[in-house]
Coordinates of C-alpha atoms and ligand atoms in Angstrom, one line a residue:
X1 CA 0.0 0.0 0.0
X2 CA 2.8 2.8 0.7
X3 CA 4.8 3.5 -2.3
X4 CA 7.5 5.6 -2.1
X5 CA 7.2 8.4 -4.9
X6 CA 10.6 9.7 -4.0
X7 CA 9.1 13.0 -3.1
X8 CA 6.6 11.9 -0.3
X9 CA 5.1 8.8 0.8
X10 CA 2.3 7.5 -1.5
X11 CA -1.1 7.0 0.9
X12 CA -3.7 8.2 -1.3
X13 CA -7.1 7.1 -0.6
X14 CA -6.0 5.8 2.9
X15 CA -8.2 7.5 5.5
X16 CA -5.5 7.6 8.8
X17 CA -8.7 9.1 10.9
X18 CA -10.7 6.5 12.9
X19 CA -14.3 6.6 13.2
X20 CA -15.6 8.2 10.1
X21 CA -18.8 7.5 8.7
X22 CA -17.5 8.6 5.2
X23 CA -14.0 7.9 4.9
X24 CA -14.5 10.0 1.2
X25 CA -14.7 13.6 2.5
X26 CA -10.4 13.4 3.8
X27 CA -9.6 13.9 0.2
X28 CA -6.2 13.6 -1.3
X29 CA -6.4 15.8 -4.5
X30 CA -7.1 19.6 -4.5
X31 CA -10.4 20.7 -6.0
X32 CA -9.9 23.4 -8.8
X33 CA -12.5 24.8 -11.7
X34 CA -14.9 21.1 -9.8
X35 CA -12.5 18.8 -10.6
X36 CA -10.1 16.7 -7.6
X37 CA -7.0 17.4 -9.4
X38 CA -3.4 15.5 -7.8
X39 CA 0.6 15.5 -8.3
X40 CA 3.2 13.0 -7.7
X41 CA 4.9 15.2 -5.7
X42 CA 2.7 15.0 -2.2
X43 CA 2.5 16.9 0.9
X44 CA 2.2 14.4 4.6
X45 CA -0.2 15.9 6.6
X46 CA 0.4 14.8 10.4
X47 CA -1.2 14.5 13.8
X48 CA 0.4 17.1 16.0
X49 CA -1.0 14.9 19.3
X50 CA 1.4 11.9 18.0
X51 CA 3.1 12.2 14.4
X52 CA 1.0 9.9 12.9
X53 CA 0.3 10.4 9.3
X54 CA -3.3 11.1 8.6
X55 CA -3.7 12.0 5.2
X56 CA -1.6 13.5 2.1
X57 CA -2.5 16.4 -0.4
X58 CA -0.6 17.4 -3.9
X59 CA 1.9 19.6 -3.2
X60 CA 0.7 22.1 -6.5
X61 CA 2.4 25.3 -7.0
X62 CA 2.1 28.6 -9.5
X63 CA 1.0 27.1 -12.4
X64 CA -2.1 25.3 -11.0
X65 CA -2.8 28.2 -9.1
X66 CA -3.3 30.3 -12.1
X67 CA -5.2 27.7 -13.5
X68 CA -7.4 28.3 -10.5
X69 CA -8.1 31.7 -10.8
X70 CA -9.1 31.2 -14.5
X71 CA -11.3 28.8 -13.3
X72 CA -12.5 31.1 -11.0
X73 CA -12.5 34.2 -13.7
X74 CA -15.0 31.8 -15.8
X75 CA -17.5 30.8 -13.3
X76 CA -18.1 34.1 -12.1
X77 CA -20.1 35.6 -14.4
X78 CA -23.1 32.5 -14.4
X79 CA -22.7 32.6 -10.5
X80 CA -22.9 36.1 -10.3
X81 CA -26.1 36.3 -12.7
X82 CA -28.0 33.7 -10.2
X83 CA -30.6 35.9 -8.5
X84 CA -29.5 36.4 -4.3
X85 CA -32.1 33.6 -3.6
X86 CA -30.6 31.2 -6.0
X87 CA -27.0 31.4 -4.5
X88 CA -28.3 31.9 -1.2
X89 CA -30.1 28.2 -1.3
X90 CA -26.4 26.8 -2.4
X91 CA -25.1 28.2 -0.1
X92 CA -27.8 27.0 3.2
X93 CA -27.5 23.1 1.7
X94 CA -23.8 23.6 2.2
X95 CA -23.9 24.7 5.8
X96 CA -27.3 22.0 6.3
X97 CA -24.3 19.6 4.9
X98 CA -21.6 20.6 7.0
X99 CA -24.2 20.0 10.1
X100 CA -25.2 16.4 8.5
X101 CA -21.5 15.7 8.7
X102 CA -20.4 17.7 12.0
X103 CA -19.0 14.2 13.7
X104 CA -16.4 13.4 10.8
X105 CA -16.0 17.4 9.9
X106 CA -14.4 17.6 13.7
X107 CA -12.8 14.1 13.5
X108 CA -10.8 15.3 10.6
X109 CA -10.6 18.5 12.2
X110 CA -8.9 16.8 15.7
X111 CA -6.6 14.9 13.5
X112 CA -4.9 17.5 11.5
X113 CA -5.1 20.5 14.0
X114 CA -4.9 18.5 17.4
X115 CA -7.6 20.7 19.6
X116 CA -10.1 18.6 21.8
X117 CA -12.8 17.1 19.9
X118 CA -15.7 19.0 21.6
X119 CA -14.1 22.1 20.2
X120 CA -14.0 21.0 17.2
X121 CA -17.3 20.2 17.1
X122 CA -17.9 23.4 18.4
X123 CA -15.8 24.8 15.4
X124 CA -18.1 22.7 12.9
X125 CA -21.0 24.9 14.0
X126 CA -19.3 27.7 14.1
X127 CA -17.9 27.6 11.0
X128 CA -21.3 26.3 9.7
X129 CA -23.4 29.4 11.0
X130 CA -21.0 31.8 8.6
X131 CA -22.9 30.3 5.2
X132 CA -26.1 30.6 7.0
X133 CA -26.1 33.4 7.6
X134 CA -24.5 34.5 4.5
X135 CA -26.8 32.6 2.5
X136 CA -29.9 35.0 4.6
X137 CA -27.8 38.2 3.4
X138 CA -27.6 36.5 -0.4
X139 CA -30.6 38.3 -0.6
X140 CA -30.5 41.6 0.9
X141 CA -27.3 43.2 -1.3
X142 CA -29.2 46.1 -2.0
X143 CA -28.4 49.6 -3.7
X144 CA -29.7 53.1 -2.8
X145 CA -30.9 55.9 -4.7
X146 CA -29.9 59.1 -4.2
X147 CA -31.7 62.4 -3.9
X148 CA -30.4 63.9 -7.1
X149 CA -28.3 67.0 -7.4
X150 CA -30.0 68.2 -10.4
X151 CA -33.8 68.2 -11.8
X152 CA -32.3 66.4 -14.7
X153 CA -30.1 63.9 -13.1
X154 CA -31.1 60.4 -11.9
X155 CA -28.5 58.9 -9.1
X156 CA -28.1 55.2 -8.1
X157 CA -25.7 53.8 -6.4
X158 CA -25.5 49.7 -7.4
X159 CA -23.5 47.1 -5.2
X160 CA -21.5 45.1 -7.3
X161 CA -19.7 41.8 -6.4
X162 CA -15.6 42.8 -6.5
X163 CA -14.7 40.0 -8.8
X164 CA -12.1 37.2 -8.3
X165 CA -11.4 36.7 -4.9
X166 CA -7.9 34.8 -3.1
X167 CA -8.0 33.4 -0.1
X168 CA -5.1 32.3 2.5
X169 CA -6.1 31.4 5.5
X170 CA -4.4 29.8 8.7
X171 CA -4.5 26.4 10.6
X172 CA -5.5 27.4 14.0
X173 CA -9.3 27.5 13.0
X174 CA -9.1 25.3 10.1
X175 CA -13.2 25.5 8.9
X176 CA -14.4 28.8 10.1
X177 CA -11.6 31.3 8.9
X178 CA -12.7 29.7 5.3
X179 CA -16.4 29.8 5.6
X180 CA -16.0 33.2 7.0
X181 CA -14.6 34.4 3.7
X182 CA -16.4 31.9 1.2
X183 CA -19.8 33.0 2.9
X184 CA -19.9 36.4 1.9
X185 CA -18.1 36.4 -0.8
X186 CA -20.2 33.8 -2.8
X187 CA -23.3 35.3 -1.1
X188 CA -22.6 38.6 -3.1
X189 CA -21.9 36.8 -6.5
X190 CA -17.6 36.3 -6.0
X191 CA -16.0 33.0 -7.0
X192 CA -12.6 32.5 -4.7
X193 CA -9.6 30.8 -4.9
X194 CA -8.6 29.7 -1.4
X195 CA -5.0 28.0 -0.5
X196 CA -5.1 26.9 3.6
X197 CA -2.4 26.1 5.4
X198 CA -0.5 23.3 4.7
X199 CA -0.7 22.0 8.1
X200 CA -4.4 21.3 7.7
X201 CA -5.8 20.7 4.2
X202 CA -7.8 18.2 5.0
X203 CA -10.5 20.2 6.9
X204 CA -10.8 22.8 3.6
X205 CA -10.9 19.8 1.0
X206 CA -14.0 18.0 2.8
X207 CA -15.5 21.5 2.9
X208 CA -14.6 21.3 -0.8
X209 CA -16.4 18.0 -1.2
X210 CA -19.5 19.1 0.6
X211 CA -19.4 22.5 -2.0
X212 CA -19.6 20.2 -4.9
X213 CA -22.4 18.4 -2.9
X214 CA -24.3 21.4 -2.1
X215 CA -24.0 22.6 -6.3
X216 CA -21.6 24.8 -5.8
X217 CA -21.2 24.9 -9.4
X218 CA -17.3 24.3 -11.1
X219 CA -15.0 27.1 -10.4
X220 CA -17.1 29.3 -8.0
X221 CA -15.1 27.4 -5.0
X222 CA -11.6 26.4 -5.8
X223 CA -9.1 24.8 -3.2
X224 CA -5.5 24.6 -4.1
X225 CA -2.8 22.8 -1.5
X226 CA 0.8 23.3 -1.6
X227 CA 4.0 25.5 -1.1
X228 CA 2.5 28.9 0.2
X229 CA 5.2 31.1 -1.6
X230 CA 4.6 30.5 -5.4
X231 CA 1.1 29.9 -4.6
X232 CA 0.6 33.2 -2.7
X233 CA 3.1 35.2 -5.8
X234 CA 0.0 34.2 -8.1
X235 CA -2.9 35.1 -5.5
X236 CA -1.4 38.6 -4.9
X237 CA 0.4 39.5 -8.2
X238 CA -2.4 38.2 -11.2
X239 CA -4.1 40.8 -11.9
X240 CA -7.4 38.9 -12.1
X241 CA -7.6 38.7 -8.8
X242 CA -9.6 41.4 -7.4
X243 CA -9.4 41.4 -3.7
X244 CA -7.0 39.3 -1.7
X245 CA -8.3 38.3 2.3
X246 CA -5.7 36.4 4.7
X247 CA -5.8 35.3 7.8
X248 CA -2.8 34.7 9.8
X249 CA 0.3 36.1 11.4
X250 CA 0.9 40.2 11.2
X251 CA 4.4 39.6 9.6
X252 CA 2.8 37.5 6.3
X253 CA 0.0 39.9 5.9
X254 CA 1.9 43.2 5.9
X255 CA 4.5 41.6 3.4
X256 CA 1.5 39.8 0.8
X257 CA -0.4 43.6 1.0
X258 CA 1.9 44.9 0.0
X259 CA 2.2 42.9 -3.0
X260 CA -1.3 43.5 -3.9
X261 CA -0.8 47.0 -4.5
X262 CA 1.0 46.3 -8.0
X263 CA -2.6 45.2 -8.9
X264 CA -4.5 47.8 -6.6
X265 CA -6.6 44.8 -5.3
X266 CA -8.9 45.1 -2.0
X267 CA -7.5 43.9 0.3
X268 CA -9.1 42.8 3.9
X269 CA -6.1 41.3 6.8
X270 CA -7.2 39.8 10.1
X271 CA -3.6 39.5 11.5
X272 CA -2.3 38.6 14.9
X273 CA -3.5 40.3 18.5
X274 CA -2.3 40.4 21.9
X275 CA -5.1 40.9 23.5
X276 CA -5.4 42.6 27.7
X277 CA -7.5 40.6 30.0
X278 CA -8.0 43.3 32.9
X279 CA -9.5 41.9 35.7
X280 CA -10.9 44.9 38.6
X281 CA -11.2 43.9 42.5
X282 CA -14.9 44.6 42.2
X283 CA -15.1 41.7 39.6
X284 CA -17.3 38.3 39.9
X285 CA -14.3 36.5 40.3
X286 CA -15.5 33.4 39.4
X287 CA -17.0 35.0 35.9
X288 CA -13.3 36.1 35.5
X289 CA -11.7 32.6 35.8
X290 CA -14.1 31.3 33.6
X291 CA -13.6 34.0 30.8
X292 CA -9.9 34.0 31.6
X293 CA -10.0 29.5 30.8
X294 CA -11.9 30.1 27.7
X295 CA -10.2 32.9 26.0
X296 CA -6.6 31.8 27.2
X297 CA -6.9 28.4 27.4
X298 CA -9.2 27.2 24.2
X299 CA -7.4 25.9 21.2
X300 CA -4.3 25.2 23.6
X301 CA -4.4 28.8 23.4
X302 CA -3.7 29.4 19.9
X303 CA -6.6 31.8 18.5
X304 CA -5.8 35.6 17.7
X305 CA -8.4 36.7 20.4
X306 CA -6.4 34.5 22.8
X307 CA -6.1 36.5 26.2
X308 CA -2.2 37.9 26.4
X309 CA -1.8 40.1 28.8
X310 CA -3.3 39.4 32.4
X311 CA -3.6 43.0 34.0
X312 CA -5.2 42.1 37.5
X313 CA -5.6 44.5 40.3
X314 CA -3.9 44.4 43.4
X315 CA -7.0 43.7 45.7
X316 CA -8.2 40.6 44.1
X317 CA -5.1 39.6 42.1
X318 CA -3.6 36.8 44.5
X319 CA -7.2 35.1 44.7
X320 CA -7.7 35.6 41.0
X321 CA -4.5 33.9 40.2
X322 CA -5.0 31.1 42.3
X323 CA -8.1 29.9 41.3
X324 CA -7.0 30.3 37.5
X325 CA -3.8 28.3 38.5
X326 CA -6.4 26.0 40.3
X327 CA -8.6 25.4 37.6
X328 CA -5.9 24.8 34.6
X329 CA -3.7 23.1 36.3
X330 CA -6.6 20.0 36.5
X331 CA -6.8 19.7 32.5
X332 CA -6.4 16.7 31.1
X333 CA -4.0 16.5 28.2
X334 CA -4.4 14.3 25.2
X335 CA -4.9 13.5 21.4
X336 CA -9.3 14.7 20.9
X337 CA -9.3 10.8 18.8
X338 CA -8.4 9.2 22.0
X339 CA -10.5 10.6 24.0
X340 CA -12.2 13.4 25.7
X341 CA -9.7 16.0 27.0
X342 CA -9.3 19.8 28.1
X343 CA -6.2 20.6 26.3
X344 CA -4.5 18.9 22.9
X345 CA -0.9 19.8 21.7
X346 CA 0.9 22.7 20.3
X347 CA 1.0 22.7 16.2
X348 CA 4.9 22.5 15.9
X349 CA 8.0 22.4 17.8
X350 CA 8.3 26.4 17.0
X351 CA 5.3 26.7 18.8
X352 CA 6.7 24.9 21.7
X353 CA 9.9 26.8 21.6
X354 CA 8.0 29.9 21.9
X355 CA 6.0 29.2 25.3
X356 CA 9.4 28.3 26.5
X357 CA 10.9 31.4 25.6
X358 CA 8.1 33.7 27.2
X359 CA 8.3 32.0 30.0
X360 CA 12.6 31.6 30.4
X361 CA 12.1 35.5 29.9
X362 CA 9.7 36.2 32.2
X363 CA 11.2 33.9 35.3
X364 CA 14.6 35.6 34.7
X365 CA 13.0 39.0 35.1
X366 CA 11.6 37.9 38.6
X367 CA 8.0 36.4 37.3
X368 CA 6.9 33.3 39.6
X369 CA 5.1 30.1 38.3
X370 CA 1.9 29.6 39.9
X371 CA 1.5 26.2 37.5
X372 CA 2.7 24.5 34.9
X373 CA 5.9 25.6 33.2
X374 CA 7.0 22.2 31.6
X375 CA 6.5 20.4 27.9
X376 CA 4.1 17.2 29.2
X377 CA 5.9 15.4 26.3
X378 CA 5.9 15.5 22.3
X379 CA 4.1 18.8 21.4
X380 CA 2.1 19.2 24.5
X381 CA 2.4 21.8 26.8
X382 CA 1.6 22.2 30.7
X383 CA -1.0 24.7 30.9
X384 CA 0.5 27.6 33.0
X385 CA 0.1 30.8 34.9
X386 CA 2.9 33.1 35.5
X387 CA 2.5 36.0 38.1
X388 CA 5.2 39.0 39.1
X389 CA 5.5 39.2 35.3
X390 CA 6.9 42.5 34.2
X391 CA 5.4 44.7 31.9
X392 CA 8.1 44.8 29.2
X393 CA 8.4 41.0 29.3
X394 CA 8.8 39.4 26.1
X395 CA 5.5 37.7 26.9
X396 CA 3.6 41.0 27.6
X397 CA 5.1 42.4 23.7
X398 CA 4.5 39.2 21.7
X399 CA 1.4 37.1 20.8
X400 CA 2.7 33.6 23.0
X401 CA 0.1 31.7 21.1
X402 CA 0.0 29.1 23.8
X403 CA -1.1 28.4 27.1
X404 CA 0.2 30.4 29.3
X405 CA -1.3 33.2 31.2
X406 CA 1.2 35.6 32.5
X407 CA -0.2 37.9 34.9
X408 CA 1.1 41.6 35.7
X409 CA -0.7 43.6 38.9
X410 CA -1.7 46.9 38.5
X411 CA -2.8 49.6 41.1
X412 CA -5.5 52.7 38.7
X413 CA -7.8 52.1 36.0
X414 CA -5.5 54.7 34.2
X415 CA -2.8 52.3 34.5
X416 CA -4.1 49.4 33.5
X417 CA -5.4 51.2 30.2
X418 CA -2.0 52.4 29.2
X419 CA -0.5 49.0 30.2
X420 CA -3.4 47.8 27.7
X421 CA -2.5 50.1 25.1
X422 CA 0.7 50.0 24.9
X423 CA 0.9 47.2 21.8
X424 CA 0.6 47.8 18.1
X425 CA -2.2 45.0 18.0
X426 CA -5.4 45.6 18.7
X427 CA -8.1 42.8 17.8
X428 CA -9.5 42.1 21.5
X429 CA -9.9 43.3 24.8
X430 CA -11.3 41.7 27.6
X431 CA -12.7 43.3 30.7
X432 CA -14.2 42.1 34.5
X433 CA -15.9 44.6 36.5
X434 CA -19.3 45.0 37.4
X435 CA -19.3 49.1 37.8
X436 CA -21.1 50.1 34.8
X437 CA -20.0 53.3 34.2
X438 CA -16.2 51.6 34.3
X439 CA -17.2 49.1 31.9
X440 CA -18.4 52.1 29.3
X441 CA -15.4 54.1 29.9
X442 CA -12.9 51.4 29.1
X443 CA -15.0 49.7 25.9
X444 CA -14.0 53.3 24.7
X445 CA -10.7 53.6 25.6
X446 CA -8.8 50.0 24.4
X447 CA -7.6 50.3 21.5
X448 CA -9.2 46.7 19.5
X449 CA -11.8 45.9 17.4
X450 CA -14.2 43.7 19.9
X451 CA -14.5 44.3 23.7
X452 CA -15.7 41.1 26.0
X453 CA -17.2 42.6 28.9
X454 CA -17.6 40.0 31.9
X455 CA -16.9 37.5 29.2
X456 CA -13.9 35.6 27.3
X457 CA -16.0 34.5 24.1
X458 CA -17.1 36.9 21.5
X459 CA -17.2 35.6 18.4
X460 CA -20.5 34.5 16.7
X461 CA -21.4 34.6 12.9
X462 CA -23.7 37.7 13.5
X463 CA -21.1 40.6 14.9
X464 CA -18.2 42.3 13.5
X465 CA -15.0 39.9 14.3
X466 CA -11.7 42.5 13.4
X467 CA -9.0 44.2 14.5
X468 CA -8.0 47.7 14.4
X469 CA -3.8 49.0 14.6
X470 CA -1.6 46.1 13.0
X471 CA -4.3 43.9 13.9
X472 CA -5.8 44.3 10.4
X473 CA -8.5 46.2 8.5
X474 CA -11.7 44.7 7.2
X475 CA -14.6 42.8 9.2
X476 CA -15.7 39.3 8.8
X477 CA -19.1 38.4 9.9
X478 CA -22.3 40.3 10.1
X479 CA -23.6 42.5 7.7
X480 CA -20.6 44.3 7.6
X481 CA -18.7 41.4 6.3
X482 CA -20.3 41.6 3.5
X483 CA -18.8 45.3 2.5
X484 CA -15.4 43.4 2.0
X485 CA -17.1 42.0 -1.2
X486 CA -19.1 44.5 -3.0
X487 CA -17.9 47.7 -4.9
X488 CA -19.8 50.7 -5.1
X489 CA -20.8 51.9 -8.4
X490 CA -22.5 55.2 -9.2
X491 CA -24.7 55.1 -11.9
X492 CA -25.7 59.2 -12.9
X493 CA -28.2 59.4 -15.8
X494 CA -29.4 62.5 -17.0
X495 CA -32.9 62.0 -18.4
X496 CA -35.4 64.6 -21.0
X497 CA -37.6 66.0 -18.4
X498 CA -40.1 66.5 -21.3
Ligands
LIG501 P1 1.1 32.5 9.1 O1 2.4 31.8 9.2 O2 1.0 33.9 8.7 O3 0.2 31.6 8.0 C1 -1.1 32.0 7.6 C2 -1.3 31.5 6.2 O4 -0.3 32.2 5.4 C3 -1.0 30.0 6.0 O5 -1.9 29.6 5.0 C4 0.4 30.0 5.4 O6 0.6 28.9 4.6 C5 0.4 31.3 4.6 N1 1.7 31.8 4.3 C6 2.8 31.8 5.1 N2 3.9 32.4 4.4 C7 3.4 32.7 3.2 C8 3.9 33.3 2.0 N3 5.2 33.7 2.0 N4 3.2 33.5 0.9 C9 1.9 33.2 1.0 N5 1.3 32.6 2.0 C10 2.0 32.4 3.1 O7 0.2 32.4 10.4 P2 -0.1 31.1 11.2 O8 1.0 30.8 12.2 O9 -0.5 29.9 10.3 O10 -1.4 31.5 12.0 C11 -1.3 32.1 13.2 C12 -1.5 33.6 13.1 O11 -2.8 33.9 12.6 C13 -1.5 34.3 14.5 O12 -0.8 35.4 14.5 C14 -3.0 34.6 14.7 O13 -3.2 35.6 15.6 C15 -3.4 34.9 13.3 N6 -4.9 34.7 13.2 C16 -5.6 35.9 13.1 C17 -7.0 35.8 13.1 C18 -7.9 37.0 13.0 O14 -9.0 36.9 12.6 N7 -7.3 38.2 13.2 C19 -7.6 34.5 13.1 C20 -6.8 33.4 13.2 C21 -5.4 33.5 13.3 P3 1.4 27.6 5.2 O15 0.8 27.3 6.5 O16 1.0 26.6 4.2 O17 2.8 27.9 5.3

C-alpha cells in the first residue's frame, strides 16, 4: 500500500482518521474549476497529538494556481447572474451539509489540528453558522438611490460583487476562517480561490467535497494545496484577482499587502493580536476565571483573540491567580481521537519553543510560576500561569500563542489602560468589573476591534470579528462582512424632463 514516490510517501485514498462514517470527505487531490486534481509530488499531513500520518495532499504550485483563478474568472459571471435567492439556497445546503456531517468534519478536524474534539465540534458549528447566515444576506445586497443634485439627473448607487477573490487562510481555525470568507463572498456573486495552510488541508478539502455536494457549481469554490510562496506570488500578483483576504500572522499579511498594491486589489487582513484581560477587584471573580480559561486556554491557546496580557488589580489579584492556576492546572492532556480532553498539543516544535521562551524571559525577570511551566511530552504543553511578570516581558510584547497566562498587577484604572495600550495590536480586549460606568469608559478607551465585557467569548457569525492597529482592516461576519465583497458603483443618468 505505501509507495514511495521519492518526493513523499504515497497514501492516497487511505483514511488515517478513525471513526468516520464517510472515509470519502479526507480527500487527497485539490479541487480546482470542480475537478479533484493530484501530483506526484505530495505533501504528509500529520497529527500534531502523536506524528502519525493522517492523510496526504498534492503539493501544487504557480501554475495550477493560475489555472485556478481562471477557473474562477470563468465561473463568475453564471454565479454572479443567479438571482441572491438562488445562490443563497447553495449556499444554506452547504452549511445543512456541513451540520449532516459535524461528527467526521471535527474528527478530521482533531486529527490535523490536534484541539479537543468538543471544540471541534464546536468549530463545525461555528464555522457552519457563517454560510447561514450569508446565505440570509444572499438576498439583501441592495443599492440606494440618491436624492439627485440636479432636476435632470437620476443617481443610483448599485452594489456590485468585486470580482475574483484569493483566499489564505491559517491552521488554527481550520473550517471557520474559510467559511467566514467563502460565505460572503459567494453570497454577493464572488467565486474564490482559497490556499489553507499546509498544516491542515484536510478540513478545507471536505469542505470542498461538501461545495460540490451542495452545487456549488465548477470554479465558484476552488481549493488549491501546496507551497505557500509560489502559490501566494499568483494570488497577490495576477491581476485577475480582485481582492486578496488572509488570515494569519501580522508579519505575512503586511508583506503579501503589499504585494497586492501592484494590482490595486482590496484587500481585507485579520492579522495577529495580543489581547489585555483586565481583571478589577470589584469583579465576579469566578465569571473572571471562567472567561480568563476560555479565551486563554481554548485551542491550547492558539486563536488571535487569545487573552495575552493578564492585568489584574492588586485587591483581588492573588485570589484571582490562584483559582486560575487551580482550575488549569486539572486539564487533562491528550490526542481529541483518543479521548475526551481539556487541552491537545501545540501545532509544531516552534510553537513549543515559543511558550518556552516567554516564560525563560519572564522567570529571569523575577515572574513566579503559579502552574505549569514544563512540555508534558511531544508537542504538549503544561498549561501555566505566571504571576510577578513585568510589563516589558517578552510575553507581555508578543502574541505567545500558547497556554500560558502571564499575569502583571496593577494599582489605577489609568494604569491598567496604558498598560493595555501599549501594543501595536489591537483585535481584542477583555474586561471584569461590574461598575457600569467603568465598563463604558474602558470599551471606549482599548484600542481593539471587539471588547468582551464580563466575558472571554465573543465571536459569533452575526457581529463584526476584526481588529484595528496592526491587527488588520476589514470585518468578517455580520452585515458588515459583506462590504469586503461588494464595490460601489455610481450610476448618474441625466434623463429629457419632457
Ligand atoms: P502564518 O504563518 O502567517 O500563516 C497563515 C497563512 O499564510 C497560511 O496559509 C500560510 O501557509 C500562509 N503563508 C505563510 N507564508 C506565506 C507566504 N510567503 N506567501 C503566501 N502565504 C504564506 O500564520 P499562522 O502561524 O499559520 O497563524 C497564526 C496567526 O494567525 C496568528 O498570528 C494569529 O493571531 C493569526 N490569526 C488571526 C485571526 C484573525 O481573525 N485576526 C484569526 C486566526 C489567526 P502555510 O501554513 O501553508 O505555510
Amino acid at each position: 500500500m505505501f509507495q514511495d514516490m521519492g518526493v513523499g510517501v504515497n497514501v492516497r485514498n487511505v483514511s488515517r482518521i478513525p471513526g468516520l462514517q464517510r472515509a470519502d470527505l479526507v480527500r487527497s487531490e485539490a479541487f480546482i474549476g470542480g475537478a479533484w486534481v493530484g501530483a506526484e509530488s505530495r505533501i504528509l499531513v500529520d497529527n500534531p497529538a502523536d506524528g502519525s500520518v493522517v492523510g496526504d495532499v498534492p503539493n501544487l504550485g504557480a501554475a495550477e494556481a493560475m489555472d485556478a483563478v481562471t477557473a474562477a474568472r470563468d465561473a463568475m459571471p453564471g454565479w454572479q447572474g443567479l438571482t441572491g435567492k438562488a445562490r443563497g439556497e447553495v449556499l444554506r445546503r452547504w452549511s445543512q451539509l456541513m451540520l449532516a456531517h459535524a461528527e467526521d468534519l471535527a474528527r478530521i478536524m482533531t486529527g490535523e489540528q490536534g484541539k479537543p474534539l468538543t471544540e471541534a465540534r464546536g468549530e463545525v458549528a461555528y464555522a457552519a453558522g457563517f454560510l447561514e447566515w450569508f446565505a440570509e444576506e444572499a438576498r439583501r445586497v441592495n443599492g440606494h438611490v440618491l436624492t439627485p443634485h440636479a432636476a435632470d439627473k437620476r443617481l443610483t448607487v448599485l452594489r456590485r460583487p468585486v470580482g475574483v477573490v484569493a483566499a489564505i487562510t491559517p491552521w488554527n481555525f481550520p473550517l471557520a476562517m474559510i467559511t467566514r470568507k467563502a460565505g460572503p463572498a459567494l453570497a454577493v456573486g464572488c467565486a474564490m480561490v482559497l490556499k489553507p495552510s499546509e498544516l491542515t488541508p484536510l478540513s478545507a478539502l471536505a469542505l470542498a467535497k461538501l461545495a460540490e455536494e451542495a452545487g456549488v457549481p465548477p470554479g465558484v469554490f476552488n481549493v488549491i494545496t501546496g507551497e505557500a510562496a509560489p502559490i501566494g506570488e499568483v494570488l497577490t500578483g495576477d491581476p485577475r484577482v480582485r481582492k486578496f483576504t488572509f488570515t494569519g500572522s501580522t508579519a505575512v499579511g503586511k508583506m503579501l499587502a503589499a504585494r497586492c498594491m501592484a494590482t490595486v486589489k482590496r484587500v481585507s487582513l485579520e492579522l495577529g493580536g495580543n489581547a489585555p484581560f483586565i481583571v478589577f477587584d470589584d469583579a465576579d471573580i469566578e465569571a473572571a476565571v471562567d472567561g480568563a480559561v476560555a479565551s486563554k486556554f481554548r485551542n491550547t491557546g492558539q486563536t488571535c483573540v487569545c487573552a495575552n496580557r493578564f492585568f489584574v488589580q492588586t485587591g483581588i489579584h492573588d485570589r484571582f491567580a490562584a483559582a486560575l492556576a487551580e482550575r488549569v492546572g486539572g486539564f487533562r492532556l491528550g490526542s481529541g481521537l483518543t479521548g475526551e480532553f481539556d487541552q491537545g498539543p501545540l501545532i509544531d516544535a516552534r510553537a513549543v519553543a515559543k511558550v518556552r521562551a516567554h516564560i525563560a524571559d519572564a522567570v529571569e525577570a523575577g515572574a513566579r510560576i503559579l502552574t505549569g511551566g514544563q512540555s508534558a511530552g511531544g508537542l504538549f504543553f503544561e498549561p501555566t500561569v505566571l504571576v510577578d511578570v513585568k510589563p516589558d516581558a517578552l510575553v507581555n510584547r508578543e502574541e505567545t500563542f500558547g497556554p500560558l497566562a502571564a499575569i502583571t498587577r496593577f494599582e489605577t484604572e489609568s494604569e491598567a489602560v496604558r498598560m493595555a495600550n501599549d501594543t501595536s495590536a489591537g483585535l481584542a480586549a477583555y474586561v471584569f468589573t461590574k461598575d457600569m460606568s467603568r465598563s463604558v469608559r474602558l470599551s471606549e478607551a482599548l484600542e481593539c476591534g471587539m471588547v468582551g465585557l464580563n466575558t472571554g467569548l465573543i465571536s459569533t457569525e452575526i457581529a463584526p470579528f476584526g481588529g484595528i492597529k496592526e491587527s488588520g482592516m476589514g470585518r468578517e461576519g455580520s452585515r458588515y462582512g459583506l462590504e469586503d465583497y461588494l464595490d460601489l458603483k455610481l450610476v448618474c443618468a441625466e434623463i429629457d424632463l419632457e
